[in-house]
Amino acid sequence: MTTNPTDSNKVVLTGENSFIRLSRQPGGPDTTRISHWRILLSPMGQGHVLYIKSDVVDDGVMIYSDNIGLARWLQGEIETFLFPEFADEGLPVVEAVFSRAGDAIGHWTETVESVEDSIVMSWYDFLEPFMITVPAGSTAGRPHGVYSCFVPARRAQLTVNGNVAQGNVTESMRGDRPSSSA
């Protein structure tokens, strides 16, 4: 008898969600939190979104995207569970162009350019990648499941208009694997 290799759940979203959380001390409050999305498939199509809260944007929340519908969908379906400050649909979405360079072996850089802002996010000094599996409906209050490849970084940096965000990546365990806040 063979095991069915397919998952019966509907695929709602696929792509990447890279993030950076920086703090001045381990366990301390975040000085920076970003959630960057590169989406290949969703009910709102493809696109990119960056949600940012950081000392380099006066601790406010900024949203950048090349697909405003996707930004709003992610707010209602995902960010409301991950970080409610990013889920405020009253916040404006700034039109931007997204690009990337590097890889998850040496360094990875994501760049976001708008009329007024230049944002660079960089990850490096990577830990061993691992998979996370959270079946749909298995976490109270979260309807979606997750099957995700984590590539944690020991070091990361956010730069907005030449200003470098304060704080450092914090290493931690995720399940039985070494991970980090980036």
mmCIF file of C-alpha atoms in Angstrom:
data_model
loop_
_atom_site.group_PDB
_atom_site.id
_atom_site.type_symbol
_atom_site.label_atom_id
_atom_site.label_comp_id
_atom_site.label_asym_id
_atom_site.label_seq_id
_atom_site.Cartn_x
_atom_site.Cartn_y
_atom_site.Cartn_z
ATOM 1 C CA MET A 1 0.000 0.000 0.000
ATOM 2 C CA THR A 2 1.372 3.412 -0.902
ATOM 3 C CA THR A 3 0.752 6.682 0.882
ATOM 4 C CA ASN A 4 -0.940 9.460 -1.083
ATOM 5 C CA PRO A 5 1.765 12.130 -1.574
ATOM 6 C CA THR A 6 -0.714 14.984 -2.107
ATOM 7 C CA ASP A 7 -2.301 17.224 0.502
ATOM 8 C CA SER A 8 -6.087 17.512 0.342
ATOM 9 C CA ASN A 9 -6.095 21.161 1.470
ATOM 10 C CA LYS A 10 -6.638 23.943 -1.074
ATOM 11 C CA VAL A 11 -3.555 25.998 -1.916
ATOM 12 C CA VAL A 12 -4.490 29.589 -1.090
ATOM 13 C CA LEU A 13 -1.083 31.248 -1.191
ATOM 14 C CA THR A 14 2.429 30.384 -2.253
ATOM 15 C CA GLY A 15 5.572 32.455 -2.388
ATOM 16 C CA GLU A 16 8.066 33.869 0.079
ATOM 17 C CA ASN A 17 7.695 35.717 3.372
ATOM 18 C CA SER A 18 11.065 36.972 4.523
ATOM 19 C CA PHE A 19 11.180 38.910 7.755
ATOM 20 C CA ILE A 20 13.510 40.819 10.047
ATOM 21 C CA ARG A 21 12.946 41.522 13.714
ATOM 22 C CA LEU A 22 15.694 43.488 15.435
ATOM 23 C CA SER A 23 16.025 44.341 19.124
ATOM 24 C CA ARG A 24 18.670 46.078 21.208
ATOM 25 C CA GLN A 25 18.915 43.097 23.584
ATOM 26 C CA PRO A 26 17.781 39.464 23.435
ATOM 27 C CA GLY A 27 14.193 39.245 24.676
ATOM 28 C CA GLY A 28 13.824 43.019 24.489
ATOM 29 C CA PRO A 29 11.207 44.898 22.485
ATOM 30 C CA ASP A 30 11.592 45.004 18.704
ATOM 31 C CA THR A 31 13.185 48.164 17.339
ATOM 32 C CA THR A 32 12.420 46.951 13.810
ATOM 33 C CA ARG A 33 9.896 44.540 12.392
ATOM 34 C CA ILE A 34 9.471 43.907 8.665
ATOM 35 C CA SER A 35 7.357 41.394 6.802
ATOM 36 C CA HIS A 36 8.303 41.126 3.137
ATOM 37 C CA TRP A 37 6.179 39.072 0.751
ATOM 38 C CA ARG A 38 6.968 37.824 -2.781
ATOM 39 C CA ILE A 39 3.775 36.045 -3.865
ATOM 40 C CA LEU A 40 3.521 33.721 -6.849
ATOM 41 C CA LEU A 41 -0.096 32.584 -6.366
ATOM 42 C CA SER A 42 -2.949 34.101 -4.343
ATOM 43 C CA PRO A 43 -6.608 35.078 -4.796
ATOM 44 C CA MET A 44 -5.269 38.572 -5.641
ATOM 45 C CA GLY A 45 -2.621 37.402 -8.111
ATOM 46 C CA GLN A 46 1.127 37.841 -7.953
ATOM 47 C CA GLY A 47 3.044 40.677 -6.366
ATOM 48 C CA HIS A 48 5.189 42.012 -3.579
ATOM 49 C CA VAL A 49 4.373 43.677 -0.278
ATOM 50 C CA LEU A 50 6.566 45.148 2.463
ATOM 51 C CA TYR A 51 5.139 45.967 5.895
ATOM 52 C CA ILE A 52 7.607 47.882 8.051
ATOM 53 C CA LYS A 53 7.691 49.277 11.580
ATOM 54 C CA SER A 54 11.061 50.603 12.656
ATOM 55 C CA ASP A 55 12.996 53.354 14.362
ATOM 56 C CA VAL A 56 14.097 54.433 10.851
ATOM 57 C CA VAL A 57 10.468 55.293 9.951
ATOM 58 C CA ASP A 58 9.748 57.037 13.286
ATOM 59 C CA ASP A 59 8.228 53.837 14.724
ATOM 60 C CA GLY A 60 5.189 54.144 12.458
ATOM 61 C CA VAL A 61 3.906 51.459 10.105
ATOM 62 C CA MET A 62 4.630 51.850 6.394
ATOM 63 C CA ILE A 63 3.328 49.616 3.597
ATOM 64 C CA TYR A 64 4.851 49.313 0.111
ATOM 65 C CA SER A 65 3.470 47.183 -2.729
ATOM 66 C CA ASP A 66 3.193 46.653 -6.466
ATOM 67 C CA ASN A 67 -0.282 45.088 -5.947
ATOM 68 C CA ILE A 68 -2.499 46.994 -3.484
ATOM 69 C CA GLY A 69 -5.180 44.288 -3.628
ATOM 70 C CA LEU A 70 -2.613 41.737 -2.479
ATOM 71 C CA ALA A 71 -1.448 44.056 0.331
ATOM 72 C CA ARG A 72 -5.027 44.379 1.608
ATOM 73 C CA TRP A 73 -5.728 40.639 1.231
ATOM 74 C CA LEU A 74 -2.585 39.763 3.225
ATOM 75 C CA GLN A 75 -3.656 42.217 5.922
ATOM 76 C CA GLY A 76 -7.022 40.516 6.368
ATOM 77 C CA GLU A 77 -5.958 36.902 5.914
ATOM 78 C CA ILE A 78 -2.446 36.713 7.340
ATOM 79 C CA GLU A 79 -1.017 39.807 9.043
ATOM 80 C CA THR A 80 -4.051 40.155 11.311
ATOM 81 C CA PHE A 81 -2.839 36.928 12.978
ATOM 82 C CA LEU A 82 0.914 37.547 12.766
ATOM 83 C CA PHE A 83 1.210 41.249 13.718
ATOM 84 C CA PRO A 84 -2.060 43.190 14.002
ATOM 85 C CA GLU A 85 -0.351 46.589 13.592
ATOM 86 C CA PHE A 86 0.332 45.591 9.970
ATOM 87 C CA ALA A 87 -3.357 44.694 9.451
ATOM 88 C CA ASP A 88 -4.735 48.263 9.686
ATOM 89 C CA GLU A 89 -6.411 48.754 6.292
ATOM 90 C CA GLY A 90 -6.627 52.486 6.999
ATOM 91 C CA LEU A 91 -2.875 52.778 6.380
ATOM 92 C CA PRO A 92 -1.871 53.975 2.907
ATOM 93 C CA VAL A 93 -0.062 51.630 0.537
ATOM 94 C CA VAL A 94 2.872 53.235 -1.289
ATOM 95 C CA GLU A 95 3.463 52.053 -4.861
ATOM 96 C CA ALA A 96 6.936 50.579 -5.203
ATOM 97 C CA VAL A 97 9.261 48.494 -7.362
ATOM 98 C CA PHE A 98 10.818 45.375 -5.827
ATOM 99 C CA SER A 99 14.051 43.566 -6.747
ATOM 100 C CA ARG A 100 16.379 40.996 -5.240
ATOM 101 C CA ALA A 101 19.994 39.895 -5.419
ATOM 102 C CA GLY A 102 22.042 37.111 -3.894
ATOM 103 C CA ASP A 103 20.920 33.766 -2.492
ATOM 104 C CA ALA A 104 20.399 31.964 0.799
ATOM 105 C CA ILE A 105 23.970 30.666 0.820
ATOM 106 C CA GLY A 106 26.107 33.808 1.069
ATOM 107 C CA HIS A 107 23.813 36.819 1.304
ATOM 108 C CA TRP A 108 20.328 37.870 0.243
ATOM 109 C CA THR A 109 19.274 41.437 -0.475
ATOM 110 C CA GLU A 110 15.784 42.750 -1.217
ATOM 111 C CA THR A 111 15.407 46.308 -2.493
ATOM 112 C CA VAL A 112 12.222 48.379 -2.511
ATOM 113 C CA GLU A 113 12.118 51.678 -4.394
ATOM 114 C CA SER A 114 9.282 54.216 -4.308
ATOM 115 C CA VAL A 115 9.148 57.831 -5.474
ATOM 116 C CA GLU A 116 10.320 58.993 -2.034
ATOM 117 C CA ASP A 117 12.017 56.015 -0.398
ATOM 118 C CA SER A 118 14.838 53.553 -0.965
ATOM 119 C CA ILE A 119 14.723 50.497 1.284
ATOM 120 C CA VAL A 120 17.341 47.746 1.431
ATOM 121 C CA MET A 121 16.937 44.569 3.476
ATOM 122 C CA SER A 122 19.907 42.212 3.742
ATOM 123 C CA TRP A 123 20.316 38.795 5.364
ATOM 124 C CA TYR A 124 23.612 36.913 5.824
ATOM 125 C CA ASP A 125 25.432 34.400 8.043
ATOM 126 C CA PHE A 126 22.761 31.740 7.525
ATOM 127 C CA LEU A 127 21.907 28.804 9.755
ATOM 128 C CA GLU A 128 20.880 25.389 8.408
ATOM 129 C CA PRO A 129 17.500 25.580 6.555
ATOM 130 C CA PHE A 130 14.578 23.508 7.846
ATOM 131 C CA MET A 131 10.903 22.859 7.111
ATOM 132 C CA ILE A 132 7.930 23.966 9.216
ATOM 133 C CA THR A 133 4.606 22.139 8.910
ATOM 134 C CA VAL A 134 1.471 23.487 10.598
ATOM 135 C CA PRO A 135 -1.681 21.739 9.335
ATOM 136 C CA ALA A 136 -4.691 23.903 8.442
ATOM 137 C CA GLY A 137 -6.947 24.424 11.460
ATOM 138 C CA SER A 138 -4.385 23.063 13.946
ATOM 139 C CA THR A 139 -3.657 26.438 15.565
ATOM 140 C CA ALA A 140 -6.562 28.094 17.375
ATOM 141 C CA GLY A 141 -7.717 31.246 15.615
ATOM 142 C CA ARG A 142 -5.614 30.624 12.497
ATOM 143 C CA PRO A 143 -7.555 29.051 9.644
ATOM 144 C CA HIS A 144 -4.614 28.555 7.267
ATOM 145 C CA GLY A 145 -1.951 25.906 7.424
ATOM 146 C CA VAL A 146 1.714 26.470 6.638
ATOM 147 C CA TYR A 147 4.305 24.376 4.867
ATOM 148 C CA SER A 148 7.391 26.542 4.799
ATOM 149 C CA CYS A 149 11.132 26.349 4.308
ATOM 150 C CA PHE A 150 12.864 28.507 6.924
ATOM 151 C CA VAL A 151 16.326 29.866 6.128
ATOM 152 C CA PRO A 152 17.272 31.670 9.351
ATOM 153 C CA ALA A 153 20.017 34.291 9.350
ATOM 154 C CA ARG A 154 22.250 35.219 12.275
ATOM 155 C CA ARG A 155 22.672 38.706 10.825
ATOM 156 C CA ALA A 156 20.343 41.089 8.990
ATOM 157 C CA GLN A 157 20.135 44.795 8.273
ATOM 158 C CA LEU A 158 17.418 47.237 7.254
ATOM 159 C CA THR A 159 18.348 50.533 5.621
ATOM 160 C CA VAL A 160 15.773 53.213 4.770
ATOM 161 C CA ASN A 161 17.016 56.223 2.787
ATOM 162 C CA GLY A 162 20.563 55.592 4.003
ATOM 163 C CA ASN A 163 19.583 55.249 7.687
ATOM 164 C CA VAL A 164 20.419 51.891 9.274
ATOM 165 C CA ALA A 165 17.901 50.435 11.720
ATOM 166 C CA GLN A 166 19.131 49.891 15.276
ATOM 167 C CA GLY A 167 19.227 46.497 16.955
ATOM 168 C CA ASN A 168 20.366 42.981 16.263
ATOM 169 C CA VAL A 169 18.962 39.635 15.199
ATOM 170 C CA THR A 170 18.139 37.330 18.110
ATOM 171 C CA GLU A 171 18.890 33.620 17.858
ATOM 172 C CA SER A 172 16.334 31.183 19.260
ATOM 173 C CA MET A 173 14.970 27.685 18.823
ATOM 174 C CA ARG A 174 11.959 26.912 16.612
ATOM 175 C CA GLY A 175 10.872 23.460 17.655
ATOM 176 C CA ASP A 176 14.098 21.468 17.779
ATOM 177 C CA ARG A 177 15.964 23.620 15.249
ATOM 178 C CA PRO A 178 18.229 26.634 15.753
ATOM 179 C CA SER A 179 16.516 29.683 14.280
ATOM 180 C CA SER A 180 16.499 33.449 14.529
ATOM 181 C CA SER A 181 14.406 36.590 14.296
ATOM 182 C CA ALA A 182 15.453 37.027 10.638
#
